[in-house]
Structures are given as C-alpha cells and as structure tokens.
XYZ file of C-alpha atoms in Angstrom:
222
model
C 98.323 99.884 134.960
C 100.627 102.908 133.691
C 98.910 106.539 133.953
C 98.870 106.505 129.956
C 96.524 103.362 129.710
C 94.129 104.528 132.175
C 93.819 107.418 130.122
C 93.659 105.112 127.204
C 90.893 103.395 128.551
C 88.987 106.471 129.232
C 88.719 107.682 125.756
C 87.829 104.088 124.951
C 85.122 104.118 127.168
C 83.645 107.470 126.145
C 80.086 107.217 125.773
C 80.240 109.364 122.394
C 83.101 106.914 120.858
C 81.299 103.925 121.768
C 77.929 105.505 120.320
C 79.512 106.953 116.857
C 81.249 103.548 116.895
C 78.366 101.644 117.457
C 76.430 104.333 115.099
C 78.478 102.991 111.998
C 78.148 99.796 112.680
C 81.825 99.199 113.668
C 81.602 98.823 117.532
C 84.909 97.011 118.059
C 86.524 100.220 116.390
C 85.793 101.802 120.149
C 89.144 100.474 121.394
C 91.181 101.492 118.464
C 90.733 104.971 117.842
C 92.677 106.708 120.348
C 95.715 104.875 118.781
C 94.704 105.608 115.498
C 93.981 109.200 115.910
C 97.337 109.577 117.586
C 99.337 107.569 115.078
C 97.911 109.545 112.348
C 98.728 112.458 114.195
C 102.281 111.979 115.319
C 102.867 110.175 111.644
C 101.836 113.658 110.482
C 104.286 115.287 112.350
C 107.136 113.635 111.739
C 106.260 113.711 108.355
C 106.199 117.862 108.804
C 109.988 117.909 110.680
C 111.183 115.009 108.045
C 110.814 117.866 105.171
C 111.799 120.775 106.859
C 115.313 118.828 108.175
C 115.945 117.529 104.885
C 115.674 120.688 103.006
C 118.023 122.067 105.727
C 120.672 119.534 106.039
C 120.715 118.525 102.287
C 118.891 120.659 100.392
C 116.270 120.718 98.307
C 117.566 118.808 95.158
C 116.386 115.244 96.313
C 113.091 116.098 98.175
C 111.357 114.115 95.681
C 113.369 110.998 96.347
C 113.632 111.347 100.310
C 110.194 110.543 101.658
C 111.186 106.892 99.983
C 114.360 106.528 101.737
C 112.903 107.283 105.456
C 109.679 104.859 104.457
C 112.275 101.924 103.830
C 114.700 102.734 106.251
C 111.683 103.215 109.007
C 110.507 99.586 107.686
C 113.902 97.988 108.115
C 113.425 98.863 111.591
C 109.735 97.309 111.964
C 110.788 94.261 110.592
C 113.767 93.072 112.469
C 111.786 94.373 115.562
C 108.791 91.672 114.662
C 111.132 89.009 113.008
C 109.565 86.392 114.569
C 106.424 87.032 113.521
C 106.940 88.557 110.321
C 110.230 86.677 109.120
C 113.270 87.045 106.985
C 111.529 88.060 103.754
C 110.304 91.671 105.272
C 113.573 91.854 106.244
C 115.511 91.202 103.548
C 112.838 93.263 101.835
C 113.270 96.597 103.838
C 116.750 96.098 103.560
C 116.985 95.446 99.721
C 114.276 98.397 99.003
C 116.706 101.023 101.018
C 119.617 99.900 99.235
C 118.335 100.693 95.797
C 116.815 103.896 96.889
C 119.565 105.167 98.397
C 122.289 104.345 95.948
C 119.943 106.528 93.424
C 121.635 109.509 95.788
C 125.271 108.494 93.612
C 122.929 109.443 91.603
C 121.970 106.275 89.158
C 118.706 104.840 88.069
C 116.776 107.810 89.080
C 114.762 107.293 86.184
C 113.411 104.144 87.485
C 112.520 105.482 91.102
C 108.992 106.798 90.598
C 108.281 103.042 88.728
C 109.233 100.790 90.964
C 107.869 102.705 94.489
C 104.446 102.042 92.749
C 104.941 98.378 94.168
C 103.652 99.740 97.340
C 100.334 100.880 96.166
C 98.953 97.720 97.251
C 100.072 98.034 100.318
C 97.177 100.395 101.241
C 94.290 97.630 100.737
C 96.596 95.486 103.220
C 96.402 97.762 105.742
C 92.518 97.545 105.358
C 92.466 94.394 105.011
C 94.349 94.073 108.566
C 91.768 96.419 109.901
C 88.852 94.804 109.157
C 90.323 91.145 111.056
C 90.459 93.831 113.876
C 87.473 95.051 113.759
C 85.602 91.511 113.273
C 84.964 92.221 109.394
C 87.057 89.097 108.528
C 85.513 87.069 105.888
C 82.834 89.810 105.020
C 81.434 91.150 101.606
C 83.350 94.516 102.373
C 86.301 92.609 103.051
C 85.833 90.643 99.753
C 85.831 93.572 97.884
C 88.946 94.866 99.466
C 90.854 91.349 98.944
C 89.762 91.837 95.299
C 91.301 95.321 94.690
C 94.068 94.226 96.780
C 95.198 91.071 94.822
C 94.355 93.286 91.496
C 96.791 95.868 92.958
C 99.330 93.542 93.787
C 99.267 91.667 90.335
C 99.474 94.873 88.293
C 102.290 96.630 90.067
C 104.271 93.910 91.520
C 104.067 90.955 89.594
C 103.211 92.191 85.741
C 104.970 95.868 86.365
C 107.562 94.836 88.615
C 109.069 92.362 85.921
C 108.512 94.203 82.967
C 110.644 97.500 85.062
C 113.312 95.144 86.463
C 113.896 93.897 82.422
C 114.337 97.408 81.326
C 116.356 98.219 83.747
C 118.981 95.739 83.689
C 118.969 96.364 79.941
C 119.716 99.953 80.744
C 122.315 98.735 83.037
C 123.826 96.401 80.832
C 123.854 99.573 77.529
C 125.934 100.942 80.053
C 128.690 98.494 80.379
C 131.487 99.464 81.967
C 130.153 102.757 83.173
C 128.598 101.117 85.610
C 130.422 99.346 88.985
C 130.430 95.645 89.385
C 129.903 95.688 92.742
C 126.618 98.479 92.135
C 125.579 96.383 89.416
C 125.831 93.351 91.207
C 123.268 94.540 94.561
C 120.724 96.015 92.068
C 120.256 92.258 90.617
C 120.659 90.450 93.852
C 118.172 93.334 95.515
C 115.683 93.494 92.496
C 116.036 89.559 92.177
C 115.284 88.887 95.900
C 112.229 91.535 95.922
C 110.565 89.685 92.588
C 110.886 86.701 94.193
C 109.201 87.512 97.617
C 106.629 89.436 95.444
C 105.861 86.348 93.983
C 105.748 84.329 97.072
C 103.845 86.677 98.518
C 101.206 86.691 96.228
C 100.919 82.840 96.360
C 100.499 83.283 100.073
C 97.837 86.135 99.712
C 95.882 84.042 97.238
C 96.036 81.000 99.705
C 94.850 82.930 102.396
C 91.997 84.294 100.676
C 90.440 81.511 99.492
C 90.953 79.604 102.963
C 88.917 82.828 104.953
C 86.624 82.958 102.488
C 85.932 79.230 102.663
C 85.592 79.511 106.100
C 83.457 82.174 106.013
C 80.990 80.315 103.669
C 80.788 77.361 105.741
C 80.035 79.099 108.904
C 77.321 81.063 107.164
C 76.001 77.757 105.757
C-alpha cells in the first residue's frame, strides 16, 4: 500500500469523520470525503490559475466564453480515458461540444453560447444522483426526488430548449448564406445534430433506468 493511501485510510478512519458521518445519517460517506474535500479543493485551484493564465496569455475579451472551452476540452479527456465504460457517445459528445465552443473564438454564434451551455444544468442532479448509489441511497425517497428534478432538468434544457435553439440557429445560419463557410456550417449541423440525438437517447436511457431502480426498490421493500 502506497504512503498516500495509508494516509487515506487514516482520515477515513477518523473517529470524528466516522461520527459526523454517522451523525447525518450517511455513514458510507466516511470513505469518500477525503477525496471529495481534495477534489473540491484542487478543482478550486485550477479553476483560480485557469483565470489568471487566460487573462494573461489572451486577454480579457473572451473570459466569459473560456471557462466553457476548458470544461469540454477537460471532458474530452475523461471520456476517451473511460471509453469502455462510458462509450462513444461521451466521446463524440466532448468532442462535438469543444468544437462549437471554440469556433465561437472566429468569432461566430456567440450569441447562442450562453443558450446552449444551459444543457448542462442537469448535469448537477446526475452527479447526485451518482452519489447517492455511492453512498447506499439508491432507490430512496431522496433519490426519487432528485431523479425527478433531474429528468425535469434534462427535458427542459436539452430536449424542449435544445431543439427549439438548434432551429434558430441554423435559421440564423442559413439568413447568412454565403457569409458563412461550408465547411463551418457543415460541423455546426453534424455537431448540433449528433448532440440532439444523444440527448435524446440519453433521456430514453435515464427514463429506463429510473423506472427499473425504482421497481426494484418497491419490490424489495414489499
């Protein structure tokens, strides 16, 4: 065992963590918060050095925009590094997402930036919802309510939203004619196209799996 997890293991087994843990009624959250509390941290620092470089080596015009940019371009790399478990669609996801964001640096579409990184507002009850399998909430009333918001979330921004900002904007693109590149007009509808489609798959897949935990849920508490 490396030096780091025997240090890991210690502030697992801390008798205050275990009692606070235990306290709130979440006692398998004992062996996750060390990693939490230093994601969050080190997430928070690179978040820190991200601005400051960026002002630095390009200014401070597209500050607004960049945050997106590293977020995709961070997720490209998550997903081809868990391709076997996640699959092609996160990758051709991550890789579709950058794309678009970072052509809006020629700049074009800018306009339709803020709209369309709202799809990932969902992705916050996810996250929860990946939690609480970790922390042996799965199929819970908490849990419920989280799969709720989360396939509320998901059908507002990505599905209804999603379609009605990818129409406008290929009318936009279209107004434009000639002004716009084939070849730039071409990966915005193959890269919006492929991301509506996963969205949709997705969802199917998120309402299958909901049901099917909850069902099993039921019939274990019956």
């Amino acid at each position: 065992m490396t030096l780091l997890a025997i240090y890991y293991q210690q502030l697992v087994d801390l008798p205050a963590a275990q009692g606070a843990c235990a306290l709130i009624g979440l006692p398998k959250l004992a062996g996750y918060w060390p990693a939490i509390l230093a994601v969050a941290v080190f997430s928070h620092i690179i978040r820190l050095l991200s601005n400051t470089l960026s002002s630095w080596v390009f200014g401070k015009k597209f500050n607004v925009l960049t945050p997106r940019q590293k977020y995709f371009l961070w997720d490209i790399f998550i997903s081809v590094n868990d391709h076997k478990k996640q699959g092609l669609g996160f990758i051709v996801h991550a890789i579709a997402s950058f794309g678009v964001y970072i052509l809006s640096f020629r700049p074009s579409l800018q306009y339709y930036g803020a709209s369309f990184i709202m799809f990932e507002a969902s992705t916050i009850f996810l996250n929860i919802n990946w939690w609480m399998d970790k922390l042996g909430l799965t199929g819970s009333r908490l849990q419920l309510y989280n799969a709720s918001i989360l396939l509320f979330l998901y059908l507002t921004v990505r599905i209804i939203l999603g379609t009605y900002m990818s129409y406008h904007m290929f009318e936009d693109l279209k107004a434009k004619g000639t002004r716009t590149p084939a070849a730039l007009y071409y990966f915005y509808r193959i890269a919006n196209h492929s991301i509506l489609v996963l969205s949709y798959y997705w969802f199917y897949l998120m309402i299958r799996a909901v049901k099917k935990r909850f069902k099993l849920s039921k019939t274990k508490n019956d």
